[in-house]
Amino acid sequence: MKNMAHSNEVLALKNEAEGPIPTAWRETLSAIVEGFVAGDYRLERGVANVAPVSAETASHIREYFHDYGATLVALPDATWGPSVCIWYGDHWDALVDLRTQEEGHSDLVLHVRVIEAKPGFLIQIHLVYVP
């Protein structure tokens, strides 16, 4: 049966309980973090399904990484275990745990809003911070 979803696929559920990050968003979220690793906080190189990042938001993210004092690294598969999202009636808020060279699993999270779009979804970057 070719059209059956993989048994380990995580779907975007519209319930008001915290849940795992949907599989469909993970590649895009990883690309966002790879942009940040490269110092491209406005994602000027472009990432599909991601809204433009304002200069103000990019500046806040750059400053937060600088103040945190550790080197951001790309997201490993282990990221998805502790990362979560929740439905808020017209969008999901997602918190993606970030990793650093010095610490491995860090205290930092990437906070995004995910909106349904045709086709798929649109991610709006909110901030990077320590909750």
XYZ file of N, CA and C in Angstrom:
393
model
N 0.844 -1.188 0.000
C 0.000 0.000 0.000
C 0.881 1.240 0.000
N 1.031 1.840 -1.131
C 1.949 2.963 -1.282
C 1.478 4.225 -0.579
N 0.193 4.429 -0.420
C -0.313 5.673 0.137
C -0.425 5.688 1.651
N -0.090 4.588 2.294
C -0.145 4.579 3.762
C 0.978 5.425 4.350
N 0.654 6.208 5.366
C 1.672 7.013 6.046
C 2.600 6.076 6.820
N 3.836 6.519 6.950
C 4.777 5.743 7.752
C 4.273 5.709 9.187
N 4.451 4.589 9.852
C 3.937 4.446 11.207
C 4.600 5.412 12.182
N 5.799 5.914 11.845
C 6.473 6.847 12.750
C 6.275 8.304 12.336
N 5.407 8.557 11.347
C 5.129 9.923 10.930
C 4.301 10.621 12.001
N 4.684 11.871 12.326
C 3.952 12.673 13.302
C 3.127 13.692 12.520
N 1.826 13.690 12.744
C 0.923 14.602 12.047
C 0.680 15.860 12.868
N 0.292 16.945 12.183
C -0.058 18.203 12.851
C -1.482 18.089 13.365
N -1.631 17.909 14.664
C -2.947 17.736 15.271
C -3.464 19.065 15.802
N -4.754 19.266 15.624
C -5.389 20.500 16.097
C -6.086 20.235 17.420
N -5.284 19.956 18.425
C -5.867 19.855 19.755
C -5.062 20.752 20.670
N -5.625 21.104 21.789
C -4.985 22.083 22.657
C -4.129 21.428 23.728
N -3.518 20.306 23.358
C -2.564 19.641 24.238
C -1.206 19.673 23.539
N -0.156 19.812 24.320
C 1.191 19.809 23.766
C 1.457 18.496 23.053
N 2.089 18.585 21.897
C 2.419 17.382 21.158
C 3.753 17.531 20.459
N 4.223 16.469 19.821
C 5.508 16.513 19.133
C 5.451 17.362 17.858
N 6.614 17.774 17.389
C 6.723 18.545 16.146
C 6.368 17.633 14.975
N 5.411 18.048 14.134
C 5.033 17.214 12.986
C 6.204 16.953 12.034
N 6.221 15.771 11.487
C 7.272 15.362 10.557
C 7.386 16.344 9.388
N 6.255 16.826 8.873
C 6.244 17.702 7.699
C 6.975 19.021 7.927
N 7.123 19.456 9.177
C 7.778 20.733 9.474
C 9.276 20.591 9.724
N 9.740 19.401 10.000
C 11.094 19.207 10.531
C 12.197 19.642 9.572
N 12.065 19.331 8.301
C 13.098 19.719 7.340
C 13.210 21.246 7.264
N 12.075 21.927 7.272
C 12.070 23.393 7.213
C 12.675 23.986 8.481
N 12.304 23.455 9.638
C 12.877 23.946 10.895
C 14.385 23.717 10.934
N 14.831 22.581 10.427
C 16.271 22.313 10.359
C 16.960 23.318 9.446
N 16.320 23.674 8.322
C 16.899 24.647 7.387
C 16.988 26.033 8.022
N 16.003 26.391 8.835
C 16.061 27.673 9.561
C 17.288 27.700 10.454
N 17.477 26.648 11.231
C 18.615 26.601 12.159
C 19.926 26.591 11.382
N 19.987 25.882 10.258
C 21.204 25.903 9.439
C 21.512 27.312 8.960
N 20.488 28.090 8.622
C 20.694 29.494 8.267
C 21.286 30.266 9.428
N 20.752 30.054 10.628
C 21.275 30.734 11.819
C 22.715 30.320 12.092
N 23.018 29.034 11.929
C 24.394 28.546 12.132
C 25.352 29.299 11.208
N 24.887 29.588 9.977
C 25.710 30.289 8.984
C 25.704 31.800 9.192
N 24.990 32.286 10.223
C 24.935 33.718 10.495
C 23.898 34.454 9.658
N 23.038 33.730 8.964
C 22.001 34.322 8.117
C 20.700 34.398 8.917
N 20.633 35.363 9.833
C 19.497 35.456 10.749
C 18.223 35.966 10.073
N 18.356 36.622 8.919
C 17.171 37.060 8.160
C 16.766 36.014 7.137
N 17.536 34.932 7.059
C 17.297 33.856 6.092
C 17.194 34.420 4.677
N 18.122 35.306 4.355
C 18.123 35.965 3.051
C 18.385 34.996 1.904
N 18.998 33.863 2.205
C 19.215 32.853 1.161
C 17.913 32.144 0.813
N 16.910 32.329 1.663
C 15.583 31.785 1.408
C 15.413 30.374 1.933
N 14.318 30.160 2.627
C 13.913 28.832 3.089
C 12.440 28.703 2.723
N 12.105 27.669 1.955
C 10.719 27.459 1.536
C 9.805 27.341 2.747
N 8.618 27.879 2.637
C 7.584 27.816 3.675
C 7.904 28.641 4.914
N 8.814 29.626 4.787
C 9.155 30.479 5.920
C 8.897 31.935 5.528
N 8.156 32.639 6.374
C 7.868 34.051 6.145
C 9.168 34.855 6.272
N 9.264 35.987 5.576
C 10.452 36.837 5.713
C 10.683 37.214 7.180
N 11.956 37.287 7.552
C 12.332 37.631 8.925
C 12.680 39.114 8.957
N 12.040 39.863 9.839
C 12.300 41.303 9.919
C 13.720 41.559 10.419
N 14.232 42.723 10.086
C 15.572 43.119 10.556
C 15.592 43.150 12.083
N 14.491 43.604 12.692
C 14.427 43.684 14.153
C 14.487 42.291 14.787
N 13.705 41.356 14.264
C 13.728 39.982 14.792
C 15.102 39.359 14.598
N 15.694 39.533 13.415
C 17.024 38.983 13.142
C 18.057 39.554 14.106
N 17.966 40.843 14.379
C 18.900 41.491 15.308
C 18.754 40.926 16.720
N 17.504 40.731 17.171
C 17.273 40.152 18.503
C 17.854 38.743 18.595
N 17.647 37.945 17.545
C 18.162 36.573 17.550
C 19.685 36.582 17.575
N 20.307 37.410 16.746
C 21.774 37.520 16.707
C 22.299 37.895 18.091
N 21.690 38.896 18.726
C 22.123 39.352 20.052
C 21.954 38.252 21.098
N 20.857 37.515 21.007
C 20.609 36.465 21.995
C 21.671 35.374 21.893
N 22.008 34.971 20.657
C 23.067 33.970 20.488
C 24.389 34.513 21.016
N 24.689 35.772 20.721
C 25.940 36.380 21.187
C 25.987 36.402 22.715
N 24.890 36.843 23.327
C 24.840 36.927 24.793
C 24.884 35.552 25.450
N 24.292 34.552 24.794
C 24.282 33.201 25.343
C 25.701 32.640 25.404
N 26.524 33.001 24.436
C 27.943 32.664 24.493
C 28.314 31.250 24.089
N 27.464 30.567 23.337
C 27.791 29.222 22.860
C 27.531 29.174 21.353
N 28.131 28.200 20.683
C 28.066 28.095 19.231
C 26.938 27.172 18.804
N 25.955 27.728 18.120
C 24.819 26.961 17.625
C 25.278 25.931 16.597
N 24.670 24.744 16.627
C 24.958 23.704 15.635
C 23.647 23.235 15.008
N 23.765 22.534 13.875
C 22.601 21.999 13.175
C 21.826 21.048 14.080
N 20.553 20.875 13.764
C 19.682 20.031 14.588
C 19.901 18.547 14.307
N 20.239 17.776 15.338
C 20.292 16.322 15.172
C 18.880 15.741 15.312
N 18.707 14.478 14.970
C 17.399 13.829 15.104
C 16.886 13.859 16.545
N 17.793 13.879 17.513
C 17.398 13.885 18.928
C 16.621 15.147 19.307
N 16.692 16.175 18.473
C 15.974 17.429 18.731
C 14.481 17.206 18.883
N 13.939 16.297 18.094
C 12.482 16.180 17.996
C 11.853 15.542 19.222
N 12.615 14.842 20.039
C 12.055 14.251 21.254
C 11.504 15.294 22.216
N 12.323 16.265 22.645
C 11.843 17.246 23.619
C 11.128 18.460 23.007
N 11.187 18.648 21.696
C 10.554 19.805 21.053
C 9.046 19.580 20.963
N 8.264 20.660 21.099
C 6.810 20.527 21.167
C 6.085 21.609 20.372
N 4.810 21.323 20.080
C 3.933 22.338 19.500
C 2.560 22.210 20.142
N 1.762 23.274 19.997
C 0.396 23.274 20.527
C -0.476 24.129 19.612
N -1.700 23.689 19.394
C -2.667 24.376 18.537
C -3.371 25.477 19.336
N -3.490 26.668 18.730
C -4.141 27.804 19.390
C -5.347 28.319 18.619
N -6.078 27.454 17.940
C -7.306 27.864 17.282
C -7.149 28.289 15.834
N -6.047 29.007 15.505
C -5.801 29.383 14.116
C -4.331 29.210 13.721
N -3.516 28.712 14.650
C -2.092 28.465 14.372
C -1.530 27.527 15.447
N -0.335 27.028 15.173
C 0.412 26.278 16.177
C 1.557 27.147 16.658
N 1.879 27.090 17.922
C 3.134 27.611 18.449
C 4.038 26.407 18.638
N 5.282 26.540 18.237
C 6.230 25.437 18.378
C 7.495 25.932 19.061
N 8.029 25.100 19.943
C 9.304 25.356 20.608
C 10.253 24.235 20.216
N 11.327 24.614 19.523
C 12.315 23.647 19.045
C 13.571 23.783 19.896
N 13.943 22.705 20.569
C 15.161 22.720 21.390
C 16.380 22.849 20.495
N 17.278 23.753 20.868
C 18.483 23.991 20.073
C 19.698 23.341 20.719
N 20.711 23.111 19.900
C 21.952 22.462 20.338
C 23.123 23.412 20.127
N 24.109 23.289 21.002
C 25.343 24.065 20.824
C 26.539 23.130 20.854
N 27.621 23.636 20.263
C 28.867 22.874 20.214
C 29.368 22.575 21.631
N 29.248 23.555 22.492
C 29.794 23.438 23.837
C 28.955 22.553 24.758
N 27.626 22.593 24.618
C 26.740 21.926 25.571
C 26.025 20.691 25.030
N 25.961 20.562 23.716
C 25.029 19.583 23.161
C 23.643 20.175 23.305
N 22.756 19.499 24.042
C 21.413 20.028 24.296
C 21.527 21.283 25.142
N 21.082 22.424 24.609
C 21.216 23.695 25.329
C 19.888 24.082 25.980
N 19.885 25.224 26.652
C 18.663 25.773 27.235
C 17.882 26.598 26.212
N 18.483 26.882 25.065
C 17.864 27.726 24.047
C 16.755 27.002 23.287
N 15.722 27.764 22.917
C 14.679 27.241 22.031
C 14.439 28.237 20.899
N 14.018 27.696 19.771
C 13.518 28.492 18.662
C 11.998 28.475 18.788
N 11.378 29.654 18.889
C 9.927 29.761 19.006
C 9.383 30.232 17.665
N 8.514 29.428 17.071
C 7.895 29.782 15.794
C 6.386 29.627 15.886
N 5.720 30.294 14.962
C 4.283 30.138 14.765
C 4.113 29.461 13.412
N 3.246 28.467 13.349
C 3.006 27.738 12.105
C 1.544 27.920 11.717
N 1.345 28.372 10.484
C 0.008 28.658 9.967
C -0.265 27.728 8.796
N -1.492 27.252 8.714
C -1.870 26.449 7.551
C -1.862 27.346 6.324
N -1.338 26.818 5.218
C -1.300 27.545 3.954
C -1.622 26.562 2.849
N -1.901 27.057 1.690
C -2.156 26.181 0.545
C -1.021 26.362 -0.430
N -0.224 25.383 -0.715
C -0.229 24.067 -0.075
C 0.607 24.067 1.194
N 0.286 23.238 2.121
C 1.148 22.982 3.277
C 1.014 23.934 4.446
N 2.108 24.654 4.739
C 2.191 25.453 5.951
C 3.135 26.626 5.740
N 3.043 27.625 6.614
C 3.944 28.770 6.612
C 4.460 28.947 8.029
N 5.776 29.052 8.160
C 6.401 29.234 9.474
C 6.816 30.686 9.628
N 6.412 31.281 10.748
C 6.829 32.640 11.104
C 7.757 32.535 12.307
N 8.958 33.068 12.163
C 9.924 33.008 13.261
C 9.598 34.083 14.264
N 9.454 33.674 15.522
C 9.139 34.624 16.582
C 10.415 35.079 17.297
N 11.176 34.127 17.855
C 12.352 34.488 18.629
C 13.162 33.262 19.003
N 14.364 33.491 19.453
C 15.191 32.465 20.089
C 15.440 32.964 21.504
N 15.248 32.082 22.498
C 15.422 32.511 23.885
C 15.549 31.300 24.812
N 15.812 31.577 26.072
C 15.787 30.543 27.115
C 14.463 30.698 27.849
N 13.601 29.687 27.789
C 12.296 29.804 28.454
C 12.421 29.762 29.972
